[in-house]
Amino acid sequence: MDAAQLGAVGTIAVGLAAAIGALIGKRGENRANHSGAVLGGYSSLVDNLQEERDKAQTKLVENDRLLAAAYAELASERADKAALQTRIAELTAENARLRERIVELGGQPT
């Protein structure tokens, strides 16, 4: 081979090597971009999950507060019911005594 042919073959070889290098570089860039997209997607997913967790915790605290208020109201109503039952028993006993007294005094109980 003469010098011209060697130069042409060398140029072709260098061109092929540059093309292969560019192709490999582009594949690596695509892989890096894909990896970045995956990491970005993962980060977004983690952010969404943390936001959902925070909302659930806030709702839990609110529900606990409402539950405590409901228990307090129920306890109050039970106390009121017990007081009313006591008052009913007192009035019933007083009515019985009054009826007996009316009969003792010669009247007719109603």
Tab-separated table of N, CA, C and O in Angstrom:
chain	number	residue	atom	x	y	z
A	1	MET	N	0.845	-1.165	0.000
A	1	MET	CA	0.000	0.000	0.000
A	1	MET	C	0.887	1.223	0.000
A	1	MET	O	1.893	1.286	0.704
A	2	ASP	N	0.420	2.167	-0.705
A	2	ASP	CA	1.189	3.404	-0.717
A	2	ASP	C	0.659	4.359	0.345
A	2	ASP	O	-0.309	4.084	1.032
A	3	ALA	N	1.275	5.488	0.467
A	3	ALA	CA	0.955	6.445	1.519
A	3	ALA	C	-0.462	6.993	1.378
A	3	ALA	O	-1.167	7.214	2.377
A	4	ALA	N	-0.949	7.189	0.171
A	4	ALA	CA	-2.296	7.726	-0.043
A	4	ALA	C	-3.342	6.735	0.436
A	4	ALA	O	-4.342	7.106	1.062
A	5	GLN	N	-3.132	5.475	0.136
A	5	GLN	CA	-4.079	4.464	0.550
A	5	GLN	C	-4.055	4.319	2.074
A	5	GLN	O	-5.098	4.185	2.719
A	6	LEU	N	-2.884	4.339	2.682
A	6	LEU	CA	-2.776	4.254	4.136
A	6	LEU	C	-3.451	5.463	4.799
A	6	LEU	O	-4.118	5.327	5.824
A	7	GLY	N	-3.300	6.619	4.218
A	7	GLY	CA	-3.941	7.825	4.756
A	7	GLY	C	-5.457	7.712	4.687
A	7	GLY	O	-6.177	8.091	5.617
A	8	ALA	N	-5.964	7.178	3.562
A	8	ALA	CA	-7.414	7.017	3.391
A	8	ALA	C	-7.948	5.992	4.376
A	8	ALA	O	-9.000	6.187	5.015
A	9	VAL	N	-7.259	4.880	4.513
A	9	VAL	CA	-7.697	3.834	5.461
A	9	VAL	C	-7.634	4.386	6.880
A	9	VAL	O	-8.529	4.142	7.696
A	10	GLY	N	-6.582	5.140	7.197
A	10	GLY	CA	-6.456	5.746	8.531
A	10	GLY	C	-7.594	6.712	8.803
A	10	GLY	O	-8.155	6.760	9.910
A	11	THR	N	-7.946	7.517	7.800
A	11	THR	CA	-9.047	8.478	7.958
A	11	THR	C	-10.360	7.750	8.190
A	11	THR	O	-11.162	8.144	9.042
A	12	ILE	N	-10.588	6.695	7.436
A	12	ILE	CA	-11.823	5.908	7.615
A	12	ILE	C	-11.853	5.285	9.011
A	12	ILE	O	-12.874	5.303	9.694
A	13	ALA	N	-10.720	4.740	9.456
A	13	ALA	CA	-10.647	4.115	10.780
A	13	ALA	C	-10.900	5.148	11.877
A	13	ALA	O	-11.640	4.891	12.839
A	14	VAL	N	-10.305	6.316	11.730
A	14	VAL	CA	-10.519	7.374	12.726
A	14	VAL	C	-11.981	7.813	12.722
A	14	VAL	O	-12.591	8.029	13.782
A	15	GLY	N	-12.567	7.928	11.539
A	15	GLY	CA	-13.988	8.303	11.430
A	15	GLY	C	-14.884	7.280	12.084
A	15	GLY	O	-15.848	7.627	12.796
A	16	LEU	N	-14.611	6.001	11.827
A	16	LEU	CA	-15.406	4.934	12.457
A	16	LEU	C	-15.239	4.955	13.978
A	16	LEU	O	-16.211	4.788	14.731
A	17	ALA	N	-14.030	5.141	14.440
A	17	ALA	CA	-13.782	5.186	15.883
A	17	ALA	C	-14.513	6.377	16.513
A	17	ALA	O	-15.108	6.267	17.595
A	18	ALA	N	-14.500	7.515	15.829
A	18	ALA	CA	-15.199	8.698	16.344
A	18	ALA	C	-16.702	8.451	16.379
A	18	ALA	O	-17.393	8.823	17.341
A	19	ALA	N	-17.239	7.799	15.320
A	19	ALA	CA	-18.672	7.504	15.268
A	19	ALA	C	-19.059	6.540	16.388
A	19	ALA	O	-20.083	6.713	17.068
A	20	ILE	N	-18.238	5.502	16.606
A	20	ILE	CA	-18.511	4.533	17.669
A	20	ILE	C	-18.429	5.222	19.031
A	20	ILE	O	-19.260	5.009	19.915
A	21	GLY	N	-17.434	6.080	19.192
A	21	GLY	CA	-17.301	6.824	20.450
A	21	GLY	C	-18.498	7.726	20.697
A	21	GLY	O	-19.015	7.817	21.814
A	22	ALA	N	-18.967	8.395	19.646
A	22	ALA	CA	-20.137	9.271	19.786
A	22	ALA	C	-21.376	8.450	20.134
A	22	ALA	O	-22.203	8.856	20.959
A	23	LEU	N	-21.528	7.290	19.499
A	23	LEU	CA	-22.678	6.425	19.759
A	23	LEU	C	-22.657	5.931	21.203
A	23	LEU	O	-23.672	5.976	21.903
A	24	ILE	N	-21.495	5.490	21.654
A	24	ILE	CA	-21.368	5.032	23.042
A	24	ILE	C	-21.618	6.191	24.002
A	24	ILE	O	-22.302	6.054	25.018
A	25	GLY	N	-21.095	7.352	23.682
A	25	GLY	CA	-21.304	8.537	24.528
A	25	GLY	C	-22.774	8.913	24.604
A	25	GLY	O	-23.298	9.252	25.666
A	26	LYS	N	-23.457	8.831	23.466
A	26	LYS	CA	-24.882	9.180	23.438
A	26	LYS	C	-25.694	8.164	24.247
A	26	LYS	O	-26.618	8.537	24.970
A	27	ARG	N	-25.337	6.892	24.155
A	27	ARG	CA	-26.025	5.869	24.930
A	27	ARG	C	-25.828	6.104	26.419
A	27	ARG	O	-26.748	5.963	27.218
A	28	GLY	N	-24.602	6.471	26.788
A	28	GLY	CA	-24.320	6.775	28.190
A	28	GLY	C	-25.109	7.996	28.650
A	28	GLY	O	-25.616	8.035	29.765
A	29	GLU	N	-25.212	9.007	27.786
A	29	GLU	CA	-25.982	10.205	28.119
A	29	GLU	C	-27.462	9.847	28.292
A	29	GLU	O	-28.111	10.311	29.233
A	30	ASN	N	-27.966	9.028	27.362
A	30	ASN	CA	-29.365	8.603	27.478
A	30	ASN	C	-29.592	7.826	28.768
A	30	ASN	O	-30.610	8.002	29.450
A	31	ARG	N	-28.643	6.960	29.107
A	31	ARG	CA	-28.753	6.181	30.333
A	31	ARG	C	-28.738	7.112	31.542
A	31	ARG	O	-29.510	6.943	32.489
A	32	ALA	N	-27.870	8.112	31.513
A	32	ALA	CA	-27.790	9.077	32.621
A	32	ALA	C	-29.084	9.885	32.713
A	32	ALA	O	-29.597	10.124	33.811
A	33	ASN	N	-29.619	10.296	31.573
A	33	ASN	CA	-30.886	11.040	31.580
A	33	ASN	C	-32.016	10.161	32.102
A	33	ASN	O	-32.862	10.611	32.869
A	34	HIS	N	-32.027	8.904	31.668
A	34	HIS	CA	-33.061	7.979	32.129
A	34	HIS	C	-32.928	7.775	33.632
A	34	HIS	O	-33.905	7.778	34.361
A	35	SER	N	-31.691	7.611	34.085
A	35	SER	CA	-31.443	7.436	35.513
A	35	SER	C	-31.896	8.680	36.275
A	35	SER	O	-32.509	8.584	37.333
A	36	GLY	N	-31.618	9.853	35.726
A	36	GLY	CA	-32.059	11.101	36.352
A	36	GLY	C	-33.569	11.191	36.395
A	36	GLY	O	-34.155	11.635	37.385
A	37	ALA	N	-34.220	10.737	35.320
A	37	ALA	CA	-35.684	10.757	35.283
A	37	ALA	C	-36.251	9.792	36.310
A	37	ALA	O	-37.240	10.098	36.983
A	38	VAL	N	-35.615	8.632	36.441
A	38	VAL	CA	-36.072	7.653	37.427
A	38	VAL	C	-35.900	8.222	38.831
A	38	VAL	O	-36.806	8.137	39.660
A	39	LEU	N	-34.735	8.825	39.092
A	39	LEU	CA	-34.507	9.421	40.411
A	39	LEU	C	-35.458	10.582	40.660
A	39	LEU	O	-35.970	10.742	41.764
A	40	GLY	N	-35.716	11.386	39.623
A	40	GLY	CA	-36.669	12.490	39.758
A	40	GLY	C	-38.069	11.968	40.025
A	40	GLY	O	-38.794	12.505	40.853
A	41	GLY	N	-38.448	10.894	39.338
A	41	GLY	CA	-39.756	10.284	39.562
A	41	GLY	C	-39.856	9.701	40.961
A	41	GLY	O	-40.886	9.804	41.623
A	42	TYR	N	-38.769	9.082	41.415
A	42	TYR	CA	-38.734	8.525	42.761
A	42	TYR	C	-38.869	9.633	43.798
A	42	TYR	O	-39.620	9.508	44.760
A	43	SER	N	-38.150	10.718	43.579
A	43	SER	CA	-38.215	11.853	44.497
A	43	SER	C	-39.629	12.412	44.547
A	43	SER	O	-40.144	12.728	45.620
A	44	SER	N	-40.260	12.529	43.406
A	44	SER	CA	-41.634	13.026	43.343
A	44	SER	C	-42.576	12.086	44.075
A	44	SER	O	-43.468	12.521	44.802
A	45	LEU	N	-42.378	10.775	43.894
A	45	LEU	CA	-43.207	9.787	44.576
A	45	LEU	C	-43.033	9.894	46.088
A	45	LEU	O	-44.010	9.868	46.844
A	46	VAL	N	-41.789	10.031	46.533
A	46	VAL	CA	-41.523	10.167	47.971
A	46	VAL	C	-42.191	11.433	48.510
A	46	VAL	O	-42.818	11.406	49.571
A	47	ASP	N	-42.085	12.531	47.775
A	47	ASP	CA	-42.728	13.775	48.201
A	47	ASP	C	-44.234	13.594	48.319
A	47	ASP	O	-44.855	14.044	49.289
A	48	ASN	N	-44.838	12.922	47.331
A	48	ASN	CA	-46.289	12.686	47.358
A	48	ASN	C	-46.679	11.817	48.547
A	48	ASN	O	-47.691	12.084	49.214
A	49	LEU	N	-45.882	10.790	48.808
A	49	LEU	CA	-46.182	9.916	49.937
A	49	LEU	C	-46.044	10.650	51.265
A	49	LEU	O	-46.860	10.469	52.167
A	50	GLN	N	-45.028	11.480	51.390
A	50	GLN	CA	-44.853	12.253	52.625
A	50	GLN	C	-45.996	13.242	52.811
A	50	GLN	O	-46.493	13.430	53.922
A	51	GLU	N	-46.443	13.863	51.724
A	51	GLU	CA	-47.565	14.799	51.799
A	51	GLU	C	-48.839	14.061	52.206
A	51	GLU	O	-49.593	14.536	53.060
A	52	GLU	N	-49.057	12.888	51.628
A	52	GLU	CA	-50.239	12.094	51.984
A	52	GLU	C	-50.171	11.656	53.445
A	52	GLU	O	-51.174	11.688	54.166
A	53	ARG	N	-48.964	11.279	53.917
A	53	ARG	CA	-48.790	10.886	55.312
A	53	ARG	C	-49.090	12.054	56.244
A	53	ARG	O	-49.778	11.907	57.254
A	54	ASP	N	-48.601	13.249	55.883
A	54	ASP	CA	-48.848	14.428	56.710
A	54	ASP	C	-50.337	14.747	56.781
A	54	ASP	O	-50.858	15.091	57.848
A	55	LYS	N	-51.034	14.626	55.649
A	55	LYS	CA	-52.484	14.863	55.640
A	55	LYS	C	-53.206	13.846	56.515
A	55	LYS	O	-54.128	14.194	57.258
A	56	ALA	N	-52.788	12.591	56.438
A	56	ALA	CA	-53.407	11.537	57.245
A	56	ALA	C	-53.161	11.793	58.735
A	56	ALA	O	-54.065	11.607	59.558
A	57	GLN	N	-51.951	12.248	59.088
A	57	GLN	CA	-51.660	12.544	60.488
A	57	GLN	C	-52.501	13.716	60.983
A	57	GLN	O	-53.017	13.683	62.104
A	58	THR	N	-52.669	14.728	60.156
A	58	THR	CA	-53.496	15.875	60.522
A	58	THR	C	-54.938	15.440	60.732
A	58	THR	O	-55.589	15.836	61.704
A	59	LYS	N	-55.450	14.605	59.837
A	59	LYS	CA	-56.821	14.103	59.949
A	59	LYS	C	-56.974	13.248	61.192
A	59	LYS	O	-57.996	13.319	61.875
A	60	LEU	N	-55.951	12.438	61.513
A	60	LEU	CA	-55.989	11.601	62.708
A	60	LEU	C	-56.085	12.453	63.971
A	60	LEU	O	-56.877	12.161	64.864
A	61	VAL	N	-55.296	13.512	64.033
A	61	VAL	CA	-55.334	14.409	65.197
A	61	VAL	C	-56.717	15.041	65.331
A	61	VAL	O	-57.282	15.107	66.423
A	62	GLU	N	-57.287	15.479	64.211
A	62	GLU	CA	-58.625	16.087	64.229
A	62	GLU	C	-59.674	15.063	64.671
A	62	GLU	O	-60.554	15.366	65.471
A	63	ASN	N	-59.579	13.835	64.156
A	63	ASN	CA	-60.532	12.793	64.539
A	63	ASN	C	-60.406	12.455	66.023
A	63	ASN	O	-61.414	12.230	66.694
A	64	ASP	N	-59.169	12.430	66.548
A	64	ASP	CA	-58.976	12.187	67.979
A	64	ASP	C	-59.635	13.285	68.812
A	64	ASP	O	-60.248	13.013	69.841
A	65	ARG	N	-59.504	14.521	68.350
A	65	ARG	CA	-60.130	15.637	69.068
A	65	ARG	C	-61.652	15.506	69.056
A	65	ARG	O	-62.310	15.643	70.085
A	66	LEU	N	-62.218	15.178	67.891
A	66	LEU	CA	-63.669	15.012	67.778
A	66	LEU	C	-64.155	13.829	68.615
A	66	LEU	O	-65.230	13.895	69.238
A	67	LEU	N	-63.374	12.756	68.650
A	67	LEU	CA	-63.734	11.585	69.436
A	67	LEU	C	-63.749	11.924	70.925
A	67	LEU	O	-64.668	11.534	71.648
A	68	ALA	N	-62.753	12.661	71.376
A	68	ALA	CA	-62.706	13.065	72.787
A	68	ALA	C	-63.906	13.950	73.131
A	68	ALA	O	-64.513	13.800	74.200
A	69	ALA	N	-64.270	14.843	72.220
A	69	ALA	CA	-65.434	15.705	72.449
A	69	ALA	C	-66.711	14.879	72.506
A	69	ALA	O	-67.597	15.137	73.340
A	70	ALA	N	-66.824	13.877	71.643
A	70	ALA	CA	-68.012	13.023	71.639
A	70	ALA	C	-68.107	12.227	72.940
A	70	ALA	O	-69.204	12.095	73.521
A	71	TYR	N	-66.969	11.705	73.419
A	71	TYR	CA	-66.977	10.981	74.696
A	71	TYR	C	-67.364	11.908	75.849
A	71	TYR	O	-68.101	11.518	76.753
A	72	ALA	N	-66.867	13.129	75.814
A	72	ALA	CA	-67.204	14.095	76.873
A	72	ALA	C	-68.694	14.410	76.847
A	72	ALA	O	-69.345	14.480	77.900
A	73	GLU	N	-69.240	14.579	75.646
A	73	GLU	CA	-70.678	14.858	75.532
A	73	GLU	C	-71.497	13.671	76.026
A	73	GLU	O	-72.499	13.837	76.728
A	74	LEU	N	-71.072	12.468	75.684
A	74	LEU	CA	-71.776	11.264	76.138
A	74	LEU	C	-71.736	11.157	77.659
A	74	LEU	O	-72.748	10.848	78.289
A	75	ALA	N	-70.585	11.432	78.252
A	75	ALA	CA	-70.460	11.382	79.711
A	75	ALA	C	-71.370	12.417	80.354
A	75	ALA	O	-72.021	12.141	81.371
A	76	SER	N	-71.440	13.603	79.756
A	76	SER	CA	-72.318	14.650	80.271
A	76	SER	C	-73.775	14.228	80.186
A	76	SER	O	-74.551	14.431	81.125
A	77	GLU	N	-74.141	13.630	79.044
A	77	GLU	CA	-75.526	13.174	78.885
A	77	GLU	C	-75.858	12.063	79.873
A	77	GLU	O	-76.967	12.015	80.407
A	78	ARG	N	-74.891	11.195	80.137
A	78	ARG	CA	-75.116	10.128	81.122
A	78	ARG	C	-75.303	10.722	82.515
A	78	ARG	O	-76.141	10.263	83.281
A	79	ALA	N	-74.508	11.732	82.833
A	79	ALA	CA	-74.643	12.387	84.132
A	79	ALA	C	-76.008	13.068	84.226
A	79	ALA	O	-76.680	12.983	85.261
A	80	ASP	N	-76.417	13.733	83.134
A	80	ASP	CA	-77.727	14.369	83.108
A	80	ASP	C	-78.838	13.324	83.261
A	80	ASP	O	-79.820	13.533	83.978
A	81	LYS	N	-78.680	12.196	82.597
A	81	LYS	CA	-79.673	11.120	82.675
A	81	LYS	C	-79.752	10.586	84.105
A	81	LYS	O	-80.845	10.364	84.629
A	82	ALA	N	-78.596	10.398	84.729
A	82	ALA	CA	-78.570	9.904	86.108
A	82	ALA	C	-79.246	10.907	87.036
A	82	ALA	O	-80.014	10.519	87.926
A	83	ALA	N	-78.996	12.189	86.836
A	83	ALA	CA	-79.631	13.227	87.664
A	83	ALA	C	-81.136	13.223	87.451
A	83	ALA	O	-81.913	13.356	88.412
A	84	LEU	N	-81.569	13.063	86.206
A	84	LEU	CA	-83.014	13.008	85.931
A	84	LEU	C	-83.649	11.772	86.562
A	84	LEU	O	-84.768	11.855	87.097
A	85	GLN	N	-82.958	10.646	86.508
A	85	GLN	CA	-83.499	9.438	87.124
A	85	GLN	C	-83.621	9.605	88.636
A	85	GLN	O	-84.592	9.161	89.242
A	86	THR	N	-82.652	10.257	89.230
A	86	THR	CA	-82.715	10.535	90.674
A	86	THR	C	-83.896	11.443	90.982
A	86	THR	O	-84.659	11.207	91.930
A	87	ARG	N	-84.063	12.485	90.169
A	87	ARG	CA	-85.192	13.429	90.380
A	87	ARG	C	-86.532	12.726	90.194
A	87	ARG	O	-87.475	12.969	90.957
A	88	ILE	N	-86.619	11.843	89.197
A	88	ILE	CA	-87.856	11.082	88.975
A	88	ILE	C	-88.155	10.200	90.183
A	88	ILE	O	-89.311	10.139	90.647
A	89	ALA	N	-87.140	9.538	90.720
A	89	ALA	CA	-87.332	8.690	91.899
A	89	ALA	C	-87.796	9.518	93.092
A	89	ALA	O	-88.699	9.106	93.847
A	90	GLU	N	-87.200	10.708	93.293
A	90	GLU	CA	-87.594	11.589	94.398
A	90	GLU	C	-89.040	12.031	94.246
A	90	GLU	O	-89.817	12.009	95.220
A	91	LEU	N	-89.416	12.455	93.040
A	91	LEU	CA	-90.789	12.918	92.812
A	91	LEU	C	-91.797	11.782	92.960
A	91	LEU	O	-92.893	11.974	93.507
A	92	THR	N	-91.423	10.590	92.485
A	92	THR	CA	-92.316	9.434	92.626
A	92	THR	C	-92.526	9.112	94.097
A	92	THR	O	-93.651	8.847	94.539
A	93	ALA	N	-91.446	9.119	94.888
A	93	ALA	CA	-91.546	8.848	96.327
A	93	ALA	C	-92.378	9.930	97.016
A	93	ALA	O	-93.219	9.636	97.876
A	94	GLU	N	-92.184	11.183	96.637
A	94	GLU	CA	-92.956	12.280	97.241
A	94	GLU	C	-94.430	12.149	96.891
A	94	GLU	O	-95.305	12.352	97.752
A	95	ASN	N	-94.749	11.792	95.650
A	95	ASN	CA	-96.138	11.594	95.258
A	95	ASN	C	-96.770	10.456	96.061
A	95	ASN	O	-97.941	10.566	96.482
A	96	ALA	N	-96.025	9.393	96.274
A	96	ALA	CA	-96.554	8.278	97.068
A	96	ALA	C	-96.844	8.731	98.490
A	96	ALA	O	-97.902	8.401	99.057
A	97	ARG	N	-95.942	9.499	99.090
A	97	ARG	CA	-96.163	10.022	100.444
A	97	ARG	C	-97.380	10.952	100.482
A	97	ARG	O	-98.203	10.899	101.413
A	98	LEU	N	-97.495	11.797	99.465
A	98	LEU	CA	-98.637	12.726	99.420
A	98	LEU	C	-99.959	11.975	99.270
A	98	LEU	O	-100.962	12.342	99.901
A	99	ARG	N	-99.970	10.931	98.464
A	99	ARG	CA	-101.202	10.132	98.306
A	99	ARG	C	-101.590	9.477	99.644
A	99	ARG	O	-102.758	9.453	100.024
A	100	GLU	N	-100.567	8.929	100.334
A	100	GLU	CA	-100.825	8.334	101.643
A	100	GLU	C	-101.369	9.376	102.617
A	100	GLU	O	-102.302	9.118	103.387
A	101	ARG	N	-100.806	10.541	102.588
A	101	ARG	CA	-101.242	11.623	103.495
A	101	ARG	C	-102.661	12.056	103.180
A	101	ARG	O	-103.463	12.310	104.099
A	102	ILE	N	-102.989	12.135	101.886
A	102	ILE	CA	-104.361	12.499	101.492
A	102	ILE	C	-105.346	11.458	102.023
A	102	ILE	O	-106.403	11.811	102.547
A	103	VAL	N	-104.984	10.178	101.900
A	103	VAL	CA	-105.857	9.114	102.400
A	103	VAL	C	-105.974	9.234	103.909
A	103	VAL	O	-107.068	9.099	104.488
A	104	GLU	N	-104.878	9.502	104.633
A	104	GLU	CA	-104.913	9.666	106.077
A	104	GLU	C	-105.831	10.808	106.482
A	104	GLU	O	-106.484	10.759	107.530
A	105	LEU	N	-105.869	11.844	105.651
A	105	LEU	CA	-106.700	13.004	105.961
A	105	LEU	C	-108.134	12.840	105.486
A	105	LEU	O	-108.928	13.770	105.564
A	106	GLY	N	-108.466	11.660	104.977
A	106	GLY	CA	-109.831	11.371	104.581
A	106	GLY	C	-110.176	11.710	103.157
A	106	GLY	O	-111.327	11.735	102.768
A	107	GLY	N	-109.208	11.939	102.317
A	107	GLY	CA	-109.490	12.278	100.928
A	107	GLY	C	-109.250	11.099	99.995
A	107	GLY	O	-108.881	10.012	100.409
A	108	GLN	N	-109.566	11.320	98.750
A	108	GLN	CA	-109.349	10.312	97.725
A	108	GLN	C	-108.119	10.709	96.875
A	108	GLN	O	-108.091	11.784	96.308
A	109	PRO	N	-107.125	9.829	96.801
A	109	PRO	CA	-105.975	10.152	95.975
A	109	PRO	C	-106.344	10.101	94.488
A	109	PRO	O	-107.201	9.312	94.092
A	110	THR	N	-105.775	10.937	93.732
A	110	THR	CA	-106.065	10.947	92.294
A	110	THR	C	-105.083	10.143	91.520
A	110	THR	O	-104.013	9.855	91.912
